[in-house]
Amino acid sequence: MSPWSKMVNIFLSPEEVFMDLKEKSDWVVPLVTILVISLLTTFILLPSVIIPKQVEQITNNPNLSLEQKNKSLEIIHGPVNYFITIIGSVLGMFIGVLILSGGLMLIRVIFKGEKVPFKNVFSGAVYTSLIPALGSIITTILSYYQNSLISSFNLSLFVPELNNKFIKMFIERITLFGVWEVILIGLMLSIFYKYSKKKAFSIAFGVYFILILFFIFLSQLLPPGA
């Protein structure tokens, strides 16, 4: 199966893709694809949505003097900010795939799965990352036309207004494309490490929910607006 076929089938027949990747690593084409998507989406949103949002935050910050605001605005509109933001998004995506790959290797050690070379696991992580890449394309289009940064499609869109702050924060972090990616990771674990599907999905969703709780806790430790 060619890389292009696998990039289509990861959405249509992911089990077939993972069985192929277990036997033969293949990550160059999909990795370049998701990095290009990251670069383009950031490039599109930077002047139309991201920078205006940064300007608004600085302008409305009561803790900054007029001189500090002017200096910050000058930096934001400068070429360095463009370069750092765009390159940062690409590097962030690449580092994210590496972290995911390392996490998947750690899962095998903890839960005693079949040994699979890192390059094959990395390939699987790259292909599953096509799911959030698709999500970023959709949210970029919506953000561009609404002139407002839309982060993701989360469960808060489907439930009524909640008074409980913790539950609200938890639901807001459960996203459509995040759940989709976790489902694929569960399939990957069952095929790569020969776990039962029940065990694989329990591990995948268990880690997903633990990470959500961790980031909620972390957000409470940071000062407002950080």
Rosetta silent file (secondary structure, phi, psi, omega in degrees, C-alpha in Angstrom):
SEQUENCE: MSPWSKMVNIFLSPEEVFMDLKEKSDWVVPLVTILVISLLTTFILLPSVIIPKQVEQITNNPNLSLEQKNKSLEIIHGPVNYFITIIGSVLGMFIGVLILSGGLMLIRVIFKGEKVPFKNVFSGAVYTSLIPALGSIITTILSYYQNSLISSFNLSLFVPELNNKFIKMFIERITLFGVWEVILIGLMLSIFYKYSKKKAFSIAFGVYFILILFFIFLSQLLPPGA
SCORE:     score description
SCORE:     0.000 S_00000001
   1 L     0.000  129.203 -178.487    0.000    0.000    0.000 S_00000001
   2 L   -73.902  160.230  177.190    1.439    3.380   -1.008 S_00000001
   3 H   -55.557  -39.642 -178.780    1.741    6.257    1.485 S_00000001
   4 H   -66.209  -38.108  177.304   -1.044    8.121   -0.334 S_00000001
   5 H   -65.206  -41.539  179.359   -3.342    5.095   -0.096 S_00000001
   6 H   -66.429  -35.145  179.476   -2.608    4.769    3.613 S_00000001
   7 H   -66.595  -28.348  174.951   -3.290    8.477    4.137 S_00000001
   8 H   -81.002  -44.338 -175.100   -6.768    7.956    2.686 S_00000001
   9 H   -73.154  -17.050  176.126   -7.396    4.620    4.384 S_00000001
  10 H   -62.844  -23.542  176.347   -6.437    5.890    7.844 S_00000001
  11 H   -91.498  -27.296 -173.055   -9.866    7.565    7.695 S_00000001
  12 H  -105.384  -39.176 -177.552  -11.686    4.702    5.957 S_00000001
  13 L  -143.135   67.848 -173.520   -9.925    1.471    6.936 S_00000001
  14 H   -62.811  -33.320 -179.869   -7.454    2.215    9.761 S_00000001
  15 H   -61.032  -40.396  178.412   -6.984   -1.413   10.833 S_00000001
  16 H   -62.821  -38.871  179.396   -5.645   -2.256    7.388 S_00000001
  17 H   -65.510  -45.797 -177.725   -3.212    0.665    7.618 S_00000001
  18 H   -67.188  -35.381  176.370   -1.926   -0.351   11.050 S_00000001
  19 H   -63.762  -37.280  177.674   -1.417   -3.962    9.974 S_00000001
  20 H   -68.783  -41.886 -178.132    0.665   -2.681    7.076 S_00000001
  21 H   -69.962  -27.830  177.930    2.658   -0.302    9.309 S_00000001
  22 H   -65.265  -32.351 -179.319    3.413   -3.060   11.807 S_00000001
  23 H   -86.431  -31.749 -175.411    5.248   -4.924    9.068 S_00000001
  24 L  -147.936  122.852  179.845    6.882   -1.946    7.372 S_00000001
  25 L   -69.550  150.159 -178.915    7.504    1.586    8.650 S_00000001
  26 L  -164.039  101.614 -174.506    6.359    4.480    6.493 S_00000001
  27 L  -135.014  -13.022 -172.367    6.340    8.006    7.886 S_00000001
  28 H   -62.528  -54.944 -175.927    8.081   10.484    5.543 S_00000001
  29 H   -63.604  -48.510  179.467    5.155   11.474    3.291 S_00000001
  30 H   -66.601  -33.440  178.356    2.496   11.746    6.037 S_00000001
  31 H   -65.240  -46.383  177.341    4.896   13.582    8.356 S_00000001
  32 H   -59.639  -38.765 -179.374    5.713   16.154    5.673 S_00000001
  33 H   -61.954  -49.058 -177.509    1.977   16.458    5.005 S_00000001
  34 H   -70.257  -30.339  177.164    0.995   17.246    8.600 S_00000001
  35 H   -70.137  -38.960  177.305    3.925   19.665    8.986 S_00000001
  36 H   -66.320  -40.660  177.155    2.889   21.509    5.817 S_00000001
  37 H   -60.884  -43.971  178.301   -0.706   21.633    7.061 S_00000001
  38 H   -60.607  -43.738  179.921    0.509   23.074   10.371 S_00000001
  39 H   -63.585  -47.517 -175.949    2.597   25.683    8.554 S_00000001
  40 H   -67.948  -41.941 -179.321   -0.189   26.720    6.169 S_00000001
  41 H   -65.119  -39.544  177.181   -2.943   26.916    8.781 S_00000001
  42 H   -67.076  -41.900  179.723   -0.777   29.085   11.024 S_00000001
  43 H   -61.152  -37.975 -179.709    0.266   31.262    8.069 S_00000001
  44 H   -71.505  -43.705 -174.690   -3.395   31.822    7.138 S_00000001
  45 H   -80.505  -22.425 -173.757   -4.623   32.579   10.658 S_00000001
  46 H   -56.657  -55.761 -177.714   -1.677   34.685   11.817 S_00000001
  47 H   -76.702  -26.500 -172.672   -2.575   38.003   10.123 S_00000001
  48 H   -92.873  -28.927 -174.776   -6.340   37.523   10.129 S_00000001
  49 H  -129.412  -50.058 -172.348   -7.067   36.055   13.573 S_00000001
  50 H   -66.406  -51.450 -178.622   -4.029   35.396   15.786 S_00000001
  51 H   -64.271  -45.483  175.695   -2.366   38.823   15.626 S_00000001
  52 H   -56.309  -36.354  177.571   -5.655   40.762   16.053 S_00000001
  53 H   -66.836  -41.178  177.507   -6.328   38.607   19.132 S_00000001
  54 H   -63.769  -41.147  178.889   -2.845   39.376   20.499 S_00000001
  55 H   -62.042  -43.105  179.713   -3.375   43.089   19.844 S_00000001
  56 H   -62.205  -42.471 -179.689   -6.696   42.993   21.690 S_00000001
  57 H   -64.193  -41.235  179.701   -5.137   41.275   24.704 S_00000001
  58 H   -69.108  -44.791 -178.362   -2.315   43.824   24.904 S_00000001
  59 H   -61.441  -36.323 -176.845   -4.597   46.815   24.380 S_00000001
  60 L   -92.183    3.869 -179.455   -6.972   45.666   27.128 S_00000001
  61 L   -81.461  110.880 -177.561   -4.219   44.753   29.606 S_00000001
  62 L   -73.132  -12.658 -177.460   -4.464   47.253   32.500 S_00000001
  63 L   -85.958   -4.622 -179.882   -1.075   46.173   33.879 S_00000001
  64 L  -104.989  138.271  174.984    0.865   47.583   30.912 S_00000001
  65 L   -75.113  168.474  179.341    1.825   51.220   30.497 S_00000001
  66 H   -60.700  -39.456  179.280    1.215   53.008   27.198 S_00000001
  67 H   -64.912  -42.193  179.094    4.906   52.712   26.359 S_00000001
  68 H   -65.231  -39.054  178.438    4.910   48.978   27.103 S_00000001
  69 H   -63.525  -45.224 -179.482    1.803   48.487   24.978 S_00000001
  70 H   -63.038  -39.530  179.185    3.334   50.335   22.030 S_00000001
  71 H   -65.668  -43.296 -179.943    6.537   48.306   22.319 S_00000001
  72 H   -64.930  -40.353  179.565    4.609   45.037   22.491 S_00000001
  73 H   -66.079  -35.262  177.865    2.469   45.975   19.498 S_00000001
  74 H   -64.690  -40.415  179.029    5.589   46.827   17.519 S_00000001
  75 H   -66.897  -42.849 -178.043    7.029   43.380   18.272 S_00000001
  76 H   -60.448  -40.099 -177.658    3.778   41.617   17.376 S_00000001
  77 L   -84.847   -1.586 -178.838    3.602   43.266   13.962 S_00000001
  78 L   -83.123  165.345 -177.975    7.291   42.619   13.273 S_00000001
  79 H   -66.377  -27.506 -178.527    8.732   39.804   11.137 S_00000001
  80 H   -63.371  -41.222  179.504   10.244   38.025   14.143 S_00000001
  81 H   -62.808  -41.363  177.305    6.803   37.294   15.579 S_00000001
  82 H   -60.439  -47.954 -176.604    5.676   35.846   12.245 S_00000001
  83 H   -63.355  -48.677 -176.786    8.766   33.648   12.004 S_00000001
  84 H   -63.843  -42.705 -178.054    8.653   32.404   15.595 S_00000001
  85 H   -65.280  -45.972 -178.059    4.914   31.657   15.499 S_00000001
  86 H   -68.135  -48.542  179.343    4.995   29.767   12.200 S_00000001
  87 H   -65.093  -37.550  179.022    8.170   27.802   12.938 S_00000001
  88 H   -61.638  -37.973  179.290    6.959   27.181   16.481 S_00000001
  89 H   -66.699  -38.866  179.605    3.746   25.600   15.212 S_00000001
  90 H   -68.648  -46.410  178.315    5.680   23.256   12.913 S_00000001
  91 H   -63.577  -38.709  179.005    8.179   22.285   15.611 S_00000001
  92 H   -61.317  -40.673  177.972    5.344   21.856   18.090 S_00000001
  93 H   -64.193  -44.946 -179.343    3.606   19.421   15.761 S_00000001
  94 H   -64.162  -44.818  179.091    6.803   17.414   15.226 S_00000001
  95 H   -63.724  -37.404  178.253    7.593   17.306   18.945 S_00000001
  96 H   -60.644  -40.759  178.426    4.005   16.263   19.634 S_00000001
  97 H   -66.517  -39.932  177.665    4.363   13.259   17.322 S_00000001
  98 H   -63.196  -42.717  179.064    7.643   12.298   19.019 S_00000001
  99 H   -64.022  -42.925  177.625    6.029   12.523   22.458 S_00000001
 100 H   -60.181  -43.110  179.188    3.087   10.427   21.277 S_00000001
 101 H   -62.288  -44.666  178.156    5.494    7.815   19.892 S_00000001
 102 H   -62.314  -40.320  177.786    7.434    7.722   23.151 S_00000001
 103 H   -63.156  -39.254  178.823    4.201    7.368   25.106 S_00000001
 104 H   -67.396  -36.735  175.777    3.112    4.453   22.930 S_00000001
 105 H   -66.314  -38.407  179.283    6.462    2.734   23.476 S_00000001
 106 H   -66.062  -37.804  177.550    6.083    3.261   27.236 S_00000001
 107 H   -58.981  -41.233  179.084    2.611    1.707   27.155 S_00000001
 108 H   -60.852  -40.737 -179.451    4.105   -1.469   25.672 S_00000001
 109 H   -66.974  -44.253 -176.328    6.630   -1.667   28.506 S_00000001
 110 H   -69.703  -42.933 -173.374    4.037   -1.049   31.234 S_00000001
 111 H  -104.358   14.884  170.256    1.309   -3.315   29.862 S_00000001
 112 L    56.713   60.534  177.340    3.573   -6.041   28.416 S_00000001
 113 L   -96.696  174.695  177.565    2.787   -5.899   24.726 S_00000001
 114 L   -66.293  142.017 -178.513    4.527   -7.475   21.759 S_00000001
 115 L   -70.947  131.957  177.532    7.789   -5.752   20.813 S_00000001
 116 L  -134.003  133.510 -179.902    7.535   -3.416   17.825 S_00000001
 117 L   -57.303  149.017 -178.517   10.441   -1.273   16.491 S_00000001
 118 H   -58.519  -39.035 -176.984   10.275    2.443   17.288 S_00000001
 119 H   -62.190  -31.720  177.759   10.221    3.396   13.593 S_00000001
 120 H   -74.697  -40.671  177.112    7.010    1.400   13.133 S_00000001
 121 H   -64.675  -41.842  177.242    5.423    2.922   16.232 S_00000001
 122 H   -60.003  -41.048  177.852    6.500    6.375   15.045 S_00000001
 123 H   -60.039  -44.434  178.324    4.857    5.643   11.687 S_00000001
 124 H   -62.263  -41.130  178.852    1.616    4.746   13.440 S_00000001
 125 H   -63.603  -39.157  179.192    1.766    7.936   15.508 S_00000001
 126 H   -63.415  -45.460 -178.347    2.318   10.013   12.364 S_00000001
 127 H   -67.499  -37.134  177.238   -0.687    8.507   10.608 S_00000001
 128 H   -66.986  -26.386  179.286   -2.969    8.981   13.629 S_00000001
 129 L   -71.284  -10.118  173.883   -1.851   12.627   13.677 S_00000001
 130 H   -67.116  -22.735  179.282   -3.594   13.082   10.334 S_00000001
 131 H   -67.853  -56.216  175.742   -6.854   13.177   12.317 S_00000001
 132 H   -63.655  -25.798  176.096   -6.071   16.370   14.291 S_00000001
 133 H   -64.183  -41.724  175.004   -4.476   17.734   11.112 S_00000001
 134 H   -62.243  -41.421  177.872   -7.860   17.387    9.400 S_00000001
 135 H   -60.366  -39.247 -179.839   -9.423   19.063   12.416 S_00000001
 136 H   -67.212  -33.202  176.960   -7.010   21.980   12.125 S_00000001
 137 H   -64.469  -46.166 -178.413   -7.966   22.457    8.462 S_00000001
 138 H   -65.594  -46.480 -179.463  -11.669   22.628    9.329 S_00000001
 139 H   -67.751  -30.483  176.659  -11.198   24.932   12.327 S_00000001
 140 H   -65.366  -44.037  178.734   -8.869   27.161   10.291 S_00000001
 141 H   -61.709  -46.208 -179.831  -11.520   27.619    7.607 S_00000001
 142 H   -65.770  -41.938  179.852  -14.197   28.405   10.202 S_00000001
 143 H   -63.729  -40.346 -178.096  -11.889   30.720   12.161 S_00000001
 144 H   -63.432  -44.030 -176.447  -10.883   32.604    9.014 S_00000001
 145 H   -80.155  -20.590  177.844  -14.451   33.303    7.921 S_00000001
 146 H   -98.772   -4.364 -177.704  -15.671   34.148   11.425 S_00000001
 147 L    52.590   36.485  179.845  -12.590   36.238   12.296 S_00000001
 148 L  -147.646  135.665 -175.398  -12.493   34.428   15.608 S_00000001
 149 L   -74.288  113.152  176.814  -10.138   31.691   16.769 S_00000001
 150 L  -100.746  117.531 -173.316  -12.036   28.405   17.034 S_00000001
 151 L   -79.055  -42.427 -176.043   -9.896   25.898   18.905 S_00000001
 152 L  -172.577  171.108  172.658  -11.830   22.680   18.384 S_00000001
 153 L   -95.689  104.599 -178.054  -15.177   20.901   18.287 S_00000001
 154 E  -112.674  173.421 -174.405  -15.728   19.868   21.893 S_00000001
 155 H   -66.154  -17.373  179.588  -18.598   18.295   23.820 S_00000001
 156 H   -63.590  -18.281  177.684  -19.717   21.666   25.181 S_00000001
 157 H   -71.979  -19.445 -172.920  -21.365   22.220   21.781 S_00000001
 158 L  -113.473    1.318  179.868  -23.770   19.358   22.504 S_00000001
 159 L  -123.492  153.622  179.102  -24.614   19.883   26.185 S_00000001
 160 L   -67.927  169.894  179.355  -26.493   22.694   27.940 S_00000001
 161 L   -59.234  132.252 -177.590  -24.755   25.365   29.976 S_00000001
 162 L  -108.928  141.648  178.697  -23.164   23.839   33.075 S_00000001
 163 L   -89.219  -26.291 -179.623  -22.761   25.490   36.453 S_00000001
 164 L   -75.293  115.825 -174.818  -20.113   23.085   37.714 S_00000001
 165 H   -63.242  -42.675 -177.682  -16.768   24.621   36.722 S_00000001
 166 H   -64.215  -47.794  179.981  -14.800   21.362   36.826 S_00000001
 167 H   -61.865  -39.437  179.072  -17.281   19.420   34.688 S_00000001
 168 H   -61.134  -46.061  179.482  -17.428   22.332   32.254 S_00000001
 169 H   -65.124  -37.736 -179.371  -13.626   22.394   31.909 S_00000001
 170 H   -65.548  -47.363 -178.395  -13.521   18.613   31.529 S_00000001
 171 H   -65.083  -37.414 -179.057  -16.162   18.540   28.791 S_00000001
 172 H   -64.509  -21.711 -178.978  -14.531   21.428   26.924 S_00000001
 173 L   -93.381   -5.600  175.438  -11.345   19.369   26.600 S_00000001
 174 L   -92.426  105.709 -174.359  -13.073   16.354   25.083 S_00000001
 175 E  -107.654  155.755  179.613  -12.974   17.113   21.370 S_00000001
 176 H   -57.811  -49.136 -177.242  -14.412   15.317   18.361 S_00000001
 177 H   -74.739  -26.631  175.102  -11.052   14.938   16.649 S_00000001
 178 H   -66.064  -45.952  178.230   -9.355   14.068   19.935 S_00000001
 179 H   -63.890  -41.061  178.370  -11.758   11.165   20.531 S_00000001
 180 H   -59.491  -44.743  179.362  -11.347   10.067   16.912 S_00000001
 181 H   -64.669  -39.966  179.679   -7.567   10.003   17.320 S_00000001
 182 H   -64.153  -38.586  176.631   -7.839    8.060   20.585 S_00000001
 183 H   -59.981  -43.223  178.468  -10.020    5.448   18.868 S_00000001
 184 H   -66.079  -38.069  177.545   -7.329    5.010   16.217 S_00000001
 185 H   -63.089  -39.697  176.218   -4.648    4.764   18.899 S_00000001
 186 H   -60.129  -43.493  176.756   -6.720    2.021   20.554 S_00000001
 187 H   -62.427  -41.200  179.796   -6.857    0.131   17.254 S_00000001
 188 H   -62.546  -43.250  179.217   -3.132    0.615   16.824 S_00000001
 189 H   -62.007  -40.658 -178.223   -2.421   -0.782   20.308 S_00000001
 190 H   -67.481  -33.727 -178.348   -4.548   -3.857   19.628 S_00000001
 191 H   -84.545  -46.151 -177.649   -2.766   -4.570   16.335 S_00000001
 192 H   -69.192  -47.696 -171.953    0.805   -3.597   17.231 S_00000001
 193 L  -101.629    1.268  179.247    0.953   -5.024   20.755 S_00000001
 194 L    58.836   39.369  170.963   -1.673   -7.779   20.333 S_00000001
 195 L   -81.503  156.484  168.297   -3.878   -6.495   23.135 S_00000001
 196 L   -66.670  154.661 -179.085   -7.546   -7.368   23.186 S_00000001
 197 H   -63.000  -33.866  177.584   -9.616   -4.470   21.878 S_00000001
 198 H   -61.724  -45.675  179.651  -11.174   -4.058   25.319 S_00000001
 199 H   -66.943  -43.469 -177.209   -7.734   -3.676   26.893 S_00000001
 200 H   -62.607  -46.628 -179.198   -6.425   -1.444   24.088 S_00000001
 201 H   -70.581  -33.332  176.801   -9.351    0.979   24.203 S_00000001
 202 H   -63.143  -42.532  178.239   -9.331    1.016   28.020 S_00000001
 203 H   -65.807  -48.251 -176.150   -5.661    2.030   27.967 S_00000001
 204 H   -60.969  -49.425 -178.539   -6.121    4.614   25.203 S_00000001
 205 H   -74.241  -31.347  176.155   -9.128    6.339   26.761 S_00000001
 206 H   -61.239  -46.915  178.008   -7.732    5.969   30.277 S_00000001
 207 H   -64.147  -40.431  179.667   -4.572    7.851   29.297 S_00000001
 208 H   -58.937  -47.815 -178.380   -6.659   10.422   27.387 S_00000001
 209 H   -70.533  -35.263  176.628   -8.833   11.213   30.405 S_00000001
 210 H   -63.128  -41.555  178.332   -5.846   11.271   32.775 S_00000001
 211 H   -64.628  -38.396  177.016   -4.139   13.813   30.511 S_00000001
 212 H   -61.335  -46.599  178.806   -7.287   15.940   30.474 S_00000001
 213 H   -61.972  -38.810  179.196   -7.380   15.913   34.282 S_00000001
 214 H   -62.524  -45.286 -177.894   -3.679   16.769   34.405 S_00000001
 215 H   -71.564  -29.584  173.336   -4.080   19.792   32.138 S_00000001
 216 H   -64.891  -46.267  178.591   -7.118   20.988   34.098 S_00000001
 217 H   -61.105  -43.330 -179.919   -5.068   20.783   37.288 S_00000001
 218 H   -63.234  -39.316 -179.352   -2.150   22.547   35.602 S_00000001
 219 H   -64.683  -27.808  179.150   -4.407   25.341   34.351 S_00000001
 220 H   -76.546  -21.006  178.905   -5.525   25.990   37.915 S_00000001
 221 H   -83.060  -23.308 -177.857   -1.928   26.474   39.037 S_00000001
 222 L   -83.518  149.689  177.134   -1.198   29.086   36.367 S_00000001
 223 L   -66.473  153.170  179.136   -2.183   32.744   36.811 S_00000001
 224 L   -55.766  135.230  178.317   -5.255   33.946   34.846 S_00000001
 225 L    86.462   -4.072 -179.595   -4.431   34.746   31.222 S_00000001
 226 L   -74.980    0.000    0.000   -1.205   32.688   31.263 S_00000001
